[in-house]
Short mmCIF file of C-alpha atoms in Angstrom, two decimals:
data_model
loop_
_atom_site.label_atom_id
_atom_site.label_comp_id
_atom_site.label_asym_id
_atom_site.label_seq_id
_atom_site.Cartn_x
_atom_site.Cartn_y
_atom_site.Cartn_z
CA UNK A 1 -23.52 3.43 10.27
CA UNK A 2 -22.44 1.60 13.00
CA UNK A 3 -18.79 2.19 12.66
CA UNK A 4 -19.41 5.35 12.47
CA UNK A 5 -21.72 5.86 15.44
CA UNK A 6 -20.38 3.50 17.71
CA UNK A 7 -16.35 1.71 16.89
CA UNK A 8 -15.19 5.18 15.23
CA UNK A 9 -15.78 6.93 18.06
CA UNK A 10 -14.21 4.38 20.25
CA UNK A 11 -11.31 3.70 18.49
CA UNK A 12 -10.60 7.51 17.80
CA UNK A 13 -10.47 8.35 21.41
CA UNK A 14 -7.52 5.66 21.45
CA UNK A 15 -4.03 6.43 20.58
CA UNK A 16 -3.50 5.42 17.05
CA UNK A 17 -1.25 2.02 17.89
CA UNK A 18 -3.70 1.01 20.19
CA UNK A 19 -6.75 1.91 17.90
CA UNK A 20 -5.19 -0.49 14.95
CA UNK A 21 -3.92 -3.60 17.30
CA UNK A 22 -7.39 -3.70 18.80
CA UNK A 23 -8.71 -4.03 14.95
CA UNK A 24 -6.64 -6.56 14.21
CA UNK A 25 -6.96 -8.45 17.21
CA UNK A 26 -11.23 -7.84 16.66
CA UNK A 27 -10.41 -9.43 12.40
CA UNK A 28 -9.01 -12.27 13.66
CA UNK A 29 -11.28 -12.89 16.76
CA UNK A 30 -14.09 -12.28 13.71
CA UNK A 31 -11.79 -15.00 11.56
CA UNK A 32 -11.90 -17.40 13.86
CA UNK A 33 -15.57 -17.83 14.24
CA UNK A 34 -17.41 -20.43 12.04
CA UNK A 35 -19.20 -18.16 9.11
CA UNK A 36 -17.50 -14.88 10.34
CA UNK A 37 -15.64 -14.31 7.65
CA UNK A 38 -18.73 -15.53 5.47
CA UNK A 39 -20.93 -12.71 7.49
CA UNK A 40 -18.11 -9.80 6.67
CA UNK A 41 -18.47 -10.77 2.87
CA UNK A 42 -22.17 -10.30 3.04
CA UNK A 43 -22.07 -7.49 4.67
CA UNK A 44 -19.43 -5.67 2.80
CA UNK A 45 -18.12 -7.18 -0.27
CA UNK A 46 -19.52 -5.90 -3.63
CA UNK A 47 -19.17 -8.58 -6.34
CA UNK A 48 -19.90 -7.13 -9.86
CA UNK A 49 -17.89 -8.77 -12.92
CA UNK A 50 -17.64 -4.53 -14.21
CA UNK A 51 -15.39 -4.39 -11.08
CA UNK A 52 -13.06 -7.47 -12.19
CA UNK A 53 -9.50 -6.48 -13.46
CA UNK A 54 -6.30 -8.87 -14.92
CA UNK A 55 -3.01 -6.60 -14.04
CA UNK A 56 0.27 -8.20 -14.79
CA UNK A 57 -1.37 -11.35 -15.29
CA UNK A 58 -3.48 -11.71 -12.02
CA UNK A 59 -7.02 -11.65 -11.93
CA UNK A 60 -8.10 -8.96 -9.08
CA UNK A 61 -12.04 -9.20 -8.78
CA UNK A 62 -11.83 -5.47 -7.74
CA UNK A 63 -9.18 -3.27 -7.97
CA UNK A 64 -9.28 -1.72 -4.53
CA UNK A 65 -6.52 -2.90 -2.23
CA UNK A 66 -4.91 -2.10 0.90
CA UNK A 67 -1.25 -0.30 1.51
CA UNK A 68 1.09 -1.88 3.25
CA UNK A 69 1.35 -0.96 6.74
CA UNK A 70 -1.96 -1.97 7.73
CA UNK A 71 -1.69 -6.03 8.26
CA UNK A 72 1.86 -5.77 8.09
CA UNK A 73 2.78 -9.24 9.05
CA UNK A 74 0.00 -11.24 7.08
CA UNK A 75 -1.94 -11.69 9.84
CA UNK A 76 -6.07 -11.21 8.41
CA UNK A 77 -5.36 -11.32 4.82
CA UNK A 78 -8.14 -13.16 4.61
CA UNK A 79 -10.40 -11.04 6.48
CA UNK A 80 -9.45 -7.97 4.79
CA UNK A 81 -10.40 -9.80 1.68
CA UNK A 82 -14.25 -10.72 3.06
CA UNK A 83 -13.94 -6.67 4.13
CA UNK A 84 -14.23 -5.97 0.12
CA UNK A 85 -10.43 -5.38 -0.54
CA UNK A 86 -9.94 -6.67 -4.61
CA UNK A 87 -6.37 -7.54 -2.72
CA UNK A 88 -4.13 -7.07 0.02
CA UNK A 89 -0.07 -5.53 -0.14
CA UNK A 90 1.33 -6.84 3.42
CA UNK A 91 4.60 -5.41 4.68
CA UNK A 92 7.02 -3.91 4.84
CA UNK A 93 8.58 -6.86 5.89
CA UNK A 94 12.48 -7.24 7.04
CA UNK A 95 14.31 -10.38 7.25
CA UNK A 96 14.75 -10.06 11.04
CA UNK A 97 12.15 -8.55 13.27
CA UNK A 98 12.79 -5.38 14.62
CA UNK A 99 10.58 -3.08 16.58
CA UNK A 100 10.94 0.29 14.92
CA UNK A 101 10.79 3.80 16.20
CA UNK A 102 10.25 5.09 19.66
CA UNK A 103 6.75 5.95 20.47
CA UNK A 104 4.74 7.88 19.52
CA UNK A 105 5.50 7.55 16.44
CA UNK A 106 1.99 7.58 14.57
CA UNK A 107 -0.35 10.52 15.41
CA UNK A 108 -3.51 12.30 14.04
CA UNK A 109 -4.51 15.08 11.86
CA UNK A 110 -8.22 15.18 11.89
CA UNK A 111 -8.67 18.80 10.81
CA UNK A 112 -6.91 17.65 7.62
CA UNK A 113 -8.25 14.18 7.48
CA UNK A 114 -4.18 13.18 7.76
CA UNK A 115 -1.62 10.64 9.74
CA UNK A 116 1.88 11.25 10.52
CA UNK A 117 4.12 8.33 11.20
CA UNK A 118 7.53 7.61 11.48
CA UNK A 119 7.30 4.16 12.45
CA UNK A 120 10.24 2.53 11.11
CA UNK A 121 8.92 -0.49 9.65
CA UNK A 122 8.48 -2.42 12.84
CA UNK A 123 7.45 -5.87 12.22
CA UNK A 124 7.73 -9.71 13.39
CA UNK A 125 10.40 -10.48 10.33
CA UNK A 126 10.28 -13.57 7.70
CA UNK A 127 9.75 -16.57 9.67
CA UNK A 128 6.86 -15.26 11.15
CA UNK A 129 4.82 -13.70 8.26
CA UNK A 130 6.23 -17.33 6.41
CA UNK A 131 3.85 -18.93 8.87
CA UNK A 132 1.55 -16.98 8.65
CA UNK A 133 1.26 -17.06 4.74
CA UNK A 134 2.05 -20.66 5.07
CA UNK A 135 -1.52 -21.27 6.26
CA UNK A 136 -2.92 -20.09 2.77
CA UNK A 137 -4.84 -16.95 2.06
CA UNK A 138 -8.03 -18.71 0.15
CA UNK A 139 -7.82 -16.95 -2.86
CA UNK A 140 -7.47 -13.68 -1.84
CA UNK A 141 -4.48 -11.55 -4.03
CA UNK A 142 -1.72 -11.36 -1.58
CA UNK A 143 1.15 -8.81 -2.55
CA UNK A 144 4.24 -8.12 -0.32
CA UNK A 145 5.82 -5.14 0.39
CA UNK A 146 9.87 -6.26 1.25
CA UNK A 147 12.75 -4.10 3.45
CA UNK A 148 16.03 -4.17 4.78
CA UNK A 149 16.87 -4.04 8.67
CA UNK A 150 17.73 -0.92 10.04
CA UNK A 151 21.23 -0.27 10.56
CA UNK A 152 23.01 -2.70 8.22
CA UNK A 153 25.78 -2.31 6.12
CA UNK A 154 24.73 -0.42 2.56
CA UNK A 155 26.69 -3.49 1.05
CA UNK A 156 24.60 -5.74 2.75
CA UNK A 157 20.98 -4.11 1.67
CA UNK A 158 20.72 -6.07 -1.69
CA UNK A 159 20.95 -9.84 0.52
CA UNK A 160 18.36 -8.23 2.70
CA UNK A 161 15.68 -7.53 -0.36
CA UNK A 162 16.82 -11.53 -1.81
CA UNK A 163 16.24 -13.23 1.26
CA UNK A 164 12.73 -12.00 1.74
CA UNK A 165 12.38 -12.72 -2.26
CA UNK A 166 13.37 -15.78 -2.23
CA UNK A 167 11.70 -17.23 0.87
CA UNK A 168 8.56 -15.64 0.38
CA UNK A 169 8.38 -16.33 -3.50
CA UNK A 170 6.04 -19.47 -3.20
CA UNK A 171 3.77 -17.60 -0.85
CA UNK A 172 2.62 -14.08 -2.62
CA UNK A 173 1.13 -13.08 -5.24
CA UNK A 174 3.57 -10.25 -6.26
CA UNK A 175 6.29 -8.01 -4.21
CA UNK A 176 6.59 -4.23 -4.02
CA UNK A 177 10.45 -3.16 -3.23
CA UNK A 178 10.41 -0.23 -1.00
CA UNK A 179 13.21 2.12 -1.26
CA UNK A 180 11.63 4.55 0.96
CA UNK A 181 12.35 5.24 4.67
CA UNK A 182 11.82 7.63 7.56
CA UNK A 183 14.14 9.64 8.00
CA UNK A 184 13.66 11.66 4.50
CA UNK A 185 16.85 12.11 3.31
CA UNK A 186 17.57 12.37 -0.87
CA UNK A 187 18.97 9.43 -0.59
CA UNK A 188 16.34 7.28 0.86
CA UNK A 189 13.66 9.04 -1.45
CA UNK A 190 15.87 8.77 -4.70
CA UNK A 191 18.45 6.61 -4.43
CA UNK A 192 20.87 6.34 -7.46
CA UNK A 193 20.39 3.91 -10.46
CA UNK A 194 23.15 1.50 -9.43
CA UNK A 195 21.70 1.31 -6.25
CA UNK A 196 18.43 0.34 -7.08
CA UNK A 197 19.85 -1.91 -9.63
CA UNK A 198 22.00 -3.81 -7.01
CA UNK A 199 18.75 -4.81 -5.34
CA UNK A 200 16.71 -5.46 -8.40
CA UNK A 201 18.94 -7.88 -10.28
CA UNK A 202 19.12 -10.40 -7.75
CA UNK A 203 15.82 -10.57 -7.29
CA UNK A 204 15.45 -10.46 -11.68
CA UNK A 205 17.94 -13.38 -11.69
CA UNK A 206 16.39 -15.68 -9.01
CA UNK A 207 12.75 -14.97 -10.78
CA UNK A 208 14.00 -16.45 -14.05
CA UNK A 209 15.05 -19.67 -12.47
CA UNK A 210 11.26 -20.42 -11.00
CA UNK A 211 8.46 -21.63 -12.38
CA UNK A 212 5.51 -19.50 -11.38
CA UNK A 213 6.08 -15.74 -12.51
CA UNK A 214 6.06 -13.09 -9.75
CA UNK A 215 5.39 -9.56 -10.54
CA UNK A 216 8.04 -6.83 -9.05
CA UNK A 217 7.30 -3.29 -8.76
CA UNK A 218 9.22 -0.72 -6.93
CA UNK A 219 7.43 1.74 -4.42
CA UNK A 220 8.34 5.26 -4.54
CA UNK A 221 8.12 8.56 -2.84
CA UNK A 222 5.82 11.66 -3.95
CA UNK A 223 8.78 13.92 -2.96
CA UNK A 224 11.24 12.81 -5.80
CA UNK A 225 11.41 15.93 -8.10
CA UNK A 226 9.36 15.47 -11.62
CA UNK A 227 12.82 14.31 -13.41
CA UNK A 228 13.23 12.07 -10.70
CA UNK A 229 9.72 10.15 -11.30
CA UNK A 230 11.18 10.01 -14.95
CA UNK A 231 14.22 8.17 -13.91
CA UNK A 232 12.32 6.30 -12.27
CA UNK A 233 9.96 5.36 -14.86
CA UNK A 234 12.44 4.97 -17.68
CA UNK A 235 14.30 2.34 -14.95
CA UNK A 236 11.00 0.71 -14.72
CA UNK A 237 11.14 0.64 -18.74
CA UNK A 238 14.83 -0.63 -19.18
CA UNK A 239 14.50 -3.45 -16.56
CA UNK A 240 12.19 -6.05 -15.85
CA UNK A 241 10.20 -4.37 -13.50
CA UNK A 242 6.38 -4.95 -13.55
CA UNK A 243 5.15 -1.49 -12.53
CA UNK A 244 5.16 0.84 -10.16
CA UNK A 245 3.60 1.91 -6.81
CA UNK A 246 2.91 5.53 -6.53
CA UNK A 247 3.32 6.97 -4.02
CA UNK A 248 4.62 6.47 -0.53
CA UNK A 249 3.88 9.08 2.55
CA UNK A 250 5.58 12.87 2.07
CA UNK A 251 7.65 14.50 4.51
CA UNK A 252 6.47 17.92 3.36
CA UNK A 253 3.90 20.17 5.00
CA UNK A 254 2.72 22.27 2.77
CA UNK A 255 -1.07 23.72 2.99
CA UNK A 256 -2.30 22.41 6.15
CA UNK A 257 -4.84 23.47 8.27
CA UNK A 258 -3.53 21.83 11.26
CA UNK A 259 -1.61 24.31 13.46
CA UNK A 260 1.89 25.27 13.64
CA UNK A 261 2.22 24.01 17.45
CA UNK A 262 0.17 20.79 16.71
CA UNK A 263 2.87 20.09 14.14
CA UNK A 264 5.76 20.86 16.27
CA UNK A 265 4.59 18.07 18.34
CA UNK A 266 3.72 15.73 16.37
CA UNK A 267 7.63 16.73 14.41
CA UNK A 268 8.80 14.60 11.65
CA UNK A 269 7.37 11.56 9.51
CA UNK A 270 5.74 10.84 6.39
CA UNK A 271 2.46 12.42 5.92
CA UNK A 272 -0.68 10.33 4.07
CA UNK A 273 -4.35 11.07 3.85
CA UNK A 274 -5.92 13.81 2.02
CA UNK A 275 -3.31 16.45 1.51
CA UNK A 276 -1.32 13.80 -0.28
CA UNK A 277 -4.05 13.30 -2.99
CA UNK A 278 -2.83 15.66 -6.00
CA UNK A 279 0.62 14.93 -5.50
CA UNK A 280 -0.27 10.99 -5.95
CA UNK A 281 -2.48 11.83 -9.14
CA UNK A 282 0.50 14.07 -10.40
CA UNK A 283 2.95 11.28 -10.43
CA UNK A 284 0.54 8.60 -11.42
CA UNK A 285 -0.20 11.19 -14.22
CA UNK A 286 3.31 11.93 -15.33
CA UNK A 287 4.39 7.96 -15.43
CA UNK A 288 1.65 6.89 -17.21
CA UNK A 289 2.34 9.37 -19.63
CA UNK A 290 6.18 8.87 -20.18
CA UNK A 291 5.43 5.05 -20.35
CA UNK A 292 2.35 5.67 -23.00
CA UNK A 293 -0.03 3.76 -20.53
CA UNK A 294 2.02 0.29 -20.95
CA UNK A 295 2.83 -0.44 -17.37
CA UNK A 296 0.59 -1.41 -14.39
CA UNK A 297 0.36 1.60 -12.18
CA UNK A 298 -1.05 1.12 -8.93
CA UNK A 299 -1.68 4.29 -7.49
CA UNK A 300 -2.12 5.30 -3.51
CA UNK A 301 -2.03 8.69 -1.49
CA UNK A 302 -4.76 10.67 -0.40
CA UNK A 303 -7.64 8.48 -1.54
CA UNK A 304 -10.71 9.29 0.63
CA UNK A 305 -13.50 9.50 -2.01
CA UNK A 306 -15.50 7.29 -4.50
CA UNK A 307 -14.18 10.80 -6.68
CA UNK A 308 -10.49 10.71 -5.46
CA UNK A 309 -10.35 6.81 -6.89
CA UNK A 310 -11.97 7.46 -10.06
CA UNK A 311 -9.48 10.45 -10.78
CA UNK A 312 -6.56 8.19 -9.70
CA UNK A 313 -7.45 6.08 -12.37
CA UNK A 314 -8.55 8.42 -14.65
CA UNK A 315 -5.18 9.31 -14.14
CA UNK A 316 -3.58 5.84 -15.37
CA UNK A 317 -3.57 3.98 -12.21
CA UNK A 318 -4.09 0.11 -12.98
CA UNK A 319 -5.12 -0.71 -9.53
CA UNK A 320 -5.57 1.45 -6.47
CA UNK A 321 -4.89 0.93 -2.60
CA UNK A 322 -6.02 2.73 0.62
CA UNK A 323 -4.53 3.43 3.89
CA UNK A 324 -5.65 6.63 5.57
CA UNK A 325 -9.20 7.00 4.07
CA UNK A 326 -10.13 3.09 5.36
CA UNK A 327 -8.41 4.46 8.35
CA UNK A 328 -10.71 7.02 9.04
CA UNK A 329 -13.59 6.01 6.82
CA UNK A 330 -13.97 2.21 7.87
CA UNK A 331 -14.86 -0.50 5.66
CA UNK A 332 -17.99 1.57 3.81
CA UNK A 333 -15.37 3.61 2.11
CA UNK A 334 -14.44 0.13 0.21
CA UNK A 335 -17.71 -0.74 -0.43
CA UNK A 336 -18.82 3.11 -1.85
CA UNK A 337 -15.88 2.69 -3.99
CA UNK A 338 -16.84 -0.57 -5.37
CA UNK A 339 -20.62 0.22 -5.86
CA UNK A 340 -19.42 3.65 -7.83
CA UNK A 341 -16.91 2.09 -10.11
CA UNK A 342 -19.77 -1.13 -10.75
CA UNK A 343 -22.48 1.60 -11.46
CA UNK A 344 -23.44 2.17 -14.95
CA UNK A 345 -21.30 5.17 -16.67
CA UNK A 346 -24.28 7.67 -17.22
CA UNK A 347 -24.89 8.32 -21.13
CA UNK A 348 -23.91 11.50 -20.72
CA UNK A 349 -20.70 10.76 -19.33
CA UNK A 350 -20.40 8.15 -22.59
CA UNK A 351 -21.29 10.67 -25.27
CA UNK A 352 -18.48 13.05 -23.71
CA UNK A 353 -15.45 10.85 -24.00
CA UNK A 354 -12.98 11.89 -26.65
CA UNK A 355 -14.77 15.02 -26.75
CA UNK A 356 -11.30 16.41 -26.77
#
């Protein structure tokens, strides 16, 4: 209630940059104060061993986490965490830090419960998040979501994706390799086999030589074509990928309410929130099935509901993550979640499964 009487309003009345660095700077004031962190937990968290999940071998004690984008350089983790989040995906992360688009780049679209953003993966780069993570994270699951500068060299892409690997290794829990980028070419959204096996090796080869095990999944976009999410998946099948994380934001427009002019202004970007929903399931949907419900899905897009989560996983998803709905939402939205999916399945419900 109260973020949605009193810090909602607020922080909605703010540009969207502004709205998010004054929550971050507000976690880690809240972080810093003896028993905040204990207070949040009490407050928020839902603990419920029905909620617990082991995904490629890591215990999450709820499988509701947070997309990258939101503590991008690892800076409340552990907040987050005492928020409700089963885990947090930081990132993306480039080796050097680099400040992204011109503003505004992340805008509003409240009539369809949507962002827009074209941000460009601005962040503080390795040695900073390396502090950051170097301080510990207290048990909370810890994934990170790795890059490559803008403007490089395509040979030089692959060193990028190692260099975060390897320095960040000790630090995470598991990595998410994101192929995506802004400006929505075919390219960036489906990028060729060799390609994305000149990143992934590397990072396969240095893996075998360590020895804790980190999971590696690759990120990808919900405007690949359906024979595209196949390649995908059957890549993810060949290789020694983990799983995968479906999806990222869309660059198309289709069925929104918002108006013609609003969208000329806001112009291009990848799209999240609530339009993005069936697209997500579709994909989560169509690799679960070509993989016969083998690989750890973790599936994000549109997820604004207690309902949308449950169908997302009905759908195959392993684990789930939110971005736009906490965005708009607030913490409750974790907490509804959690308190649905800990709830007792009616007998109804039961007596209905495999009805089929």
């Amino acid at each position: 209630m109260i973020y949605e009487k009193i810090i909602k309003p607020i922080l909605f009345r703010l540009p969207i940059e502004r709205a998010h660095r004054l929550t971050l700077i507000a976690l880690r004031l809240i972080g810093m104060v003896p028993g905040g962190r204990w207070l949040l937990r009490k407050s928020h968290a839902v603990e419920s061993p029905a909620l617990e999940r082991e995904v490629f071998g890591i215990r999450f004690r709820n499988p509701v986490g947070l997309a990258a984008g939101f503590d991008v350089d690892g800076d409340v983790c552990n907040e987050l965490s005492a928020l409700g989040f089963g885990f947090v995906e930081i990132g993306t992360l480039t080796p050097r830090p680099q400040g992204g688009n011109p503003r505004p780049r992340v805008f509003r679209l409240q009539r369809d419960r949507a962002t827009v953003n074209r941000l460009g993966f601005p962040n503080r780069g390795l040695e900073r998040a390396q502090g950051k993570l170097r301080e510990g994270h207290e048990g909370t699951v810890v994934g990170c979501n790795i890059g490559c500068n803008a403007a490089i060299p395509p040979e030089k892409v692959p060193a990028d994706y190692l260099k975060l690997f390897r320095n960040l290794y000790q630090y995470v829990d598991y990595f998410t390799v994101n192929i995506n980028c802004d400006n929505g070419t075919r390219e960036c959204q489906a990028p060729t086999t060799g390609r994305l096996l000149e990143i992934l090796e590397p990072l396969f080869d240095f893996r075998r030589g360590q020895n804790h095990y980190r999971p590696i999944l690759l990120k990808i976009s919900p405007d690949l074509t359906d024979e595209e999410v196949d390649r995908m998946t059957d890549l993810m099948i060949d290789t020694p990928l983990d799983g995968i994380v479906a999806v990222s934001g869309t660059h198309h427009r289709d069925g929104l309410t918002t108006s013609r002019q609003a969208l000329a202004q806001v112009g291009g970007g990848r799209l999240g929130g609530a339009p993005l929903k069936q697209r997500a399931v579709e994909v989560v949907r169509r690799i679960h099935e070509r993989s016969h419900g083998t690989y750890p899905i973790i599936g994000v897009g549109g997820l604004m509901t207690p309902e949308d989560v449950r169908e997302m996983l009905q759908a195959g998803a392993s684990l789930v993550q939110l971005y736009t709905g906490f965005v708009y939402e607030g913490p409750r939205l974790v907490r509804d979640i959690c308190r649905s999916l800990a709830a007792p399945v009616p007998a109804a419900e039961k007596s209905g499964e495999g009805a089929e």
